Amino acid sequence: MNIDPELLLDYTIWADDRVLEGARQLAPDALAAPIRAEWLSPHAVLVHMLAADRVWLSRWQGESPDRLLSAGDLPTLDAVAEAWAPLREEFRAFLQAIDDPDRVVSYRTTRGIPQQDVLWQMIVHVFNHHTEHRAQVALVLAQNGIDVGSLDFITFVRGG
């Protein structure tokens, strides 16, 4: 079995955009309300997803950022969408240029802790991370009567 990381990126962009567009339909108070006690709002979760992409890509390129972006850095959904567009292209270019998916990447966490992981496993983590957080925001959307449709991978590959 050979998994195509660009296909997974295309799927992730497709599903993230569905959730982002759904979030635009939320009332401002619902967009800013924590999903659960002492946690992030739907807006902040979307920023977190983008911020994690930026941090992981930086690590793969040999840098170790010491902080994630926060909702204050991207205060609107338009700002999130604008920041995500070029980052997605950087992500795609990186995926296209991979010559050794089994290489070990050494980096420091945002807390400064040294870490090493296998590149392909880190890439899978990023896509799975999106799935987890999309589901959290999609639940809030559904609870507010906003239907973004199926976010399943098979729906995407079938032309969803």
CSV table of C-alpha atoms in Angstrom, one decimal, residues 33-132:
chain,number,residue,atom,x,y,z
A,33,ALA,CA,-17.6,30.4,23.2
A,34,PRO,CA,-15.4,27.6,24.5
A,35,ILE,CA,-16.3,24.2,23.0
A,36,ARG,CA,-16.0,22.8,26.5
A,37,ALA,CA,-15.1,24.3,29.9
A,38,GLU,CA,-11.7,26.0,30.0
A,39,TRP,CA,-10.9,25.1,26.4
A,40,LEU,CA,-10.8,26.7,22.9
A,41,SER,CA,-13.6,28.3,21.0
A,42,PRO,CA,-14.4,27.2,17.4
A,43,HIS,CA,-12.5,30.2,16.1
A,44,ALA,CA,-9.5,29.4,18.4
A,45,VAL,CA,-9.5,25.7,17.3
A,46,LEU,CA,-9.3,26.7,13.6
A,47,VAL,CA,-6.3,29.0,14.5
A,48,HIS,CA,-4.8,26.1,16.5
A,49,MET,CA,-5.0,23.9,13.4
A,50,LEU,CA,-3.3,26.4,11.2
A,51,ALA,CA,-0.7,27.2,13.9
A,52,ALA,CA,0.1,23.5,14.3
A,53,ASP,CA,0.6,23.2,10.6
A,54,ARG,CA,3.1,26.1,10.7
A,55,VAL,CA,5.0,24.6,13.6
A,56,TRP,CA,5.2,21.1,12.1
A,57,LEU,CA,6.3,22.4,8.7
A,58,SER,CA,9.0,24.5,10.4
A,59,ARG,CA,10.3,21.5,12.3
A,60,TRP,CA,10.5,19.5,9.1
A,61,GLN,CA,12.5,22.4,7.6
A,62,GLY,CA,15.0,22.4,10.5
A,63,GLU,CA,13.5,25.1,12.7
A,64,SER,CA,11.9,24.8,16.2
A,65,PRO,CA,9.4,27.6,16.8
A,66,ASP,CA,8.8,28.3,20.5
A,67,ARG,CA,5.2,29.3,20.3
A,68,LEU,CA,2.0,28.7,18.5
A,69,LEU,CA,-0.2,31.4,17.0
A,70,SER,CA,-3.2,32.2,19.1
A,71,ALA,CA,-6.7,33.5,18.2
A,72,GLY,CA,-5.4,37.0,19.0
A,73,ASP,CA,-2.9,36.7,16.2
A,74,LEU,CA,-5.7,35.9,13.7
A,75,PRO,CA,-8.8,37.6,15.2
A,76,THR,CA,-11.2,36.8,12.3
A,77,LEU,CA,-12.0,33.9,10.2
A,78,ASP,CA,-11.0,35.9,7.1
A,79,ALA,CA,-7.5,36.3,8.8
A,80,VAL,CA,-7.4,32.5,9.3
A,81,ALA,CA,-8.3,31.8,5.7
A,82,GLU,CA,-5.8,34.4,4.4
A,83,ALA,CA,-3.0,32.9,6.5
A,84,TRP,CA,-3.9,29.3,5.6
A,85,ALA,CA,-3.7,29.8,1.8
A,86,PRO,CA,0.1,30.4,1.4
A,87,LEU,CA,0.9,27.9,4.2
A,88,ARG,CA,-1.0,25.2,2.4
A,89,GLU,CA,1.1,25.8,-0.7
A,90,GLU,CA,4.3,25.6,1.3
A,91,PHE,CA,3.0,22.4,2.8
A,92,ARG,CA,2.3,21.0,-0.7
A,93,ALA,CA,5.7,22.0,-2.0
A,94,PHE,CA,7.3,20.3,1.0
A,95,LEU,CA,5.4,17.1,0.4
A,96,GLN,CA,6.3,17.1,-3.3
A,97,ALA,CA,10.0,17.5,-2.5
A,98,ILE,CA,10.2,14.6,0.1
A,99,ASP,CA,13.0,12.2,-0.9
A,100,ASP,CA,13.2,10.3,2.4
A,101,PRO,CA,10.0,9.9,4.3
A,102,ASP,CA,11.7,7.6,6.8
A,103,ARG,CA,14.2,10.2,7.9
A,104,VAL,CA,14.3,11.1,11.6
A,105,VAL,CA,13.6,14.8,12.3
A,106,SER,CA,15.2,16.3,15.4
A,107,TYR,CA,13.5,19.4,16.9
A,108,ARG,CA,12.5,21.1,20.1
A,109,THR,CA,8.9,21.3,21.2
A,110,THR,CA,7.4,24.7,21.9
A,111,ARG,CA,8.4,24.1,25.6
A,112,GLY,CA,12.0,23.5,24.5
A,113,ILE,CA,12.1,19.7,25.0
A,114,PRO,CA,14.3,17.9,22.5
A,115,GLN,CA,12.3,15.4,20.4
A,116,GLN,CA,12.9,13.1,17.4
A,117,ASP,CA,10.3,11.5,15.2
A,118,VAL,CA,10.1,9.8,11.8
A,119,LEU,CA,9.0,12.3,9.1
A,120,TRP,CA,6.2,10.2,7.6
A,121,GLN,CA,4.7,9.6,11.1
A,122,MET,CA,4.8,13.3,11.8
A,123,ILE,CA,2.9,13.9,8.5
A,124,VAL,CA,0.3,11.4,9.4
A,125,HIS,CA,0.0,13.0,12.8
A,126,VAL,CA,-0.7,16.4,11.2
A,127,PHE,CA,-3.6,15.0,9.1
A,128,ASN,CA,-5.0,13.1,12.0
A,129,HIS,CA,-4.7,16.3,14.2
A,130,HIS,CA,-7.0,18.1,11.6
A,131,THR,CA,-9.5,15.3,11.8
A,132,GLU,CA,-9.7,15.5,15.6
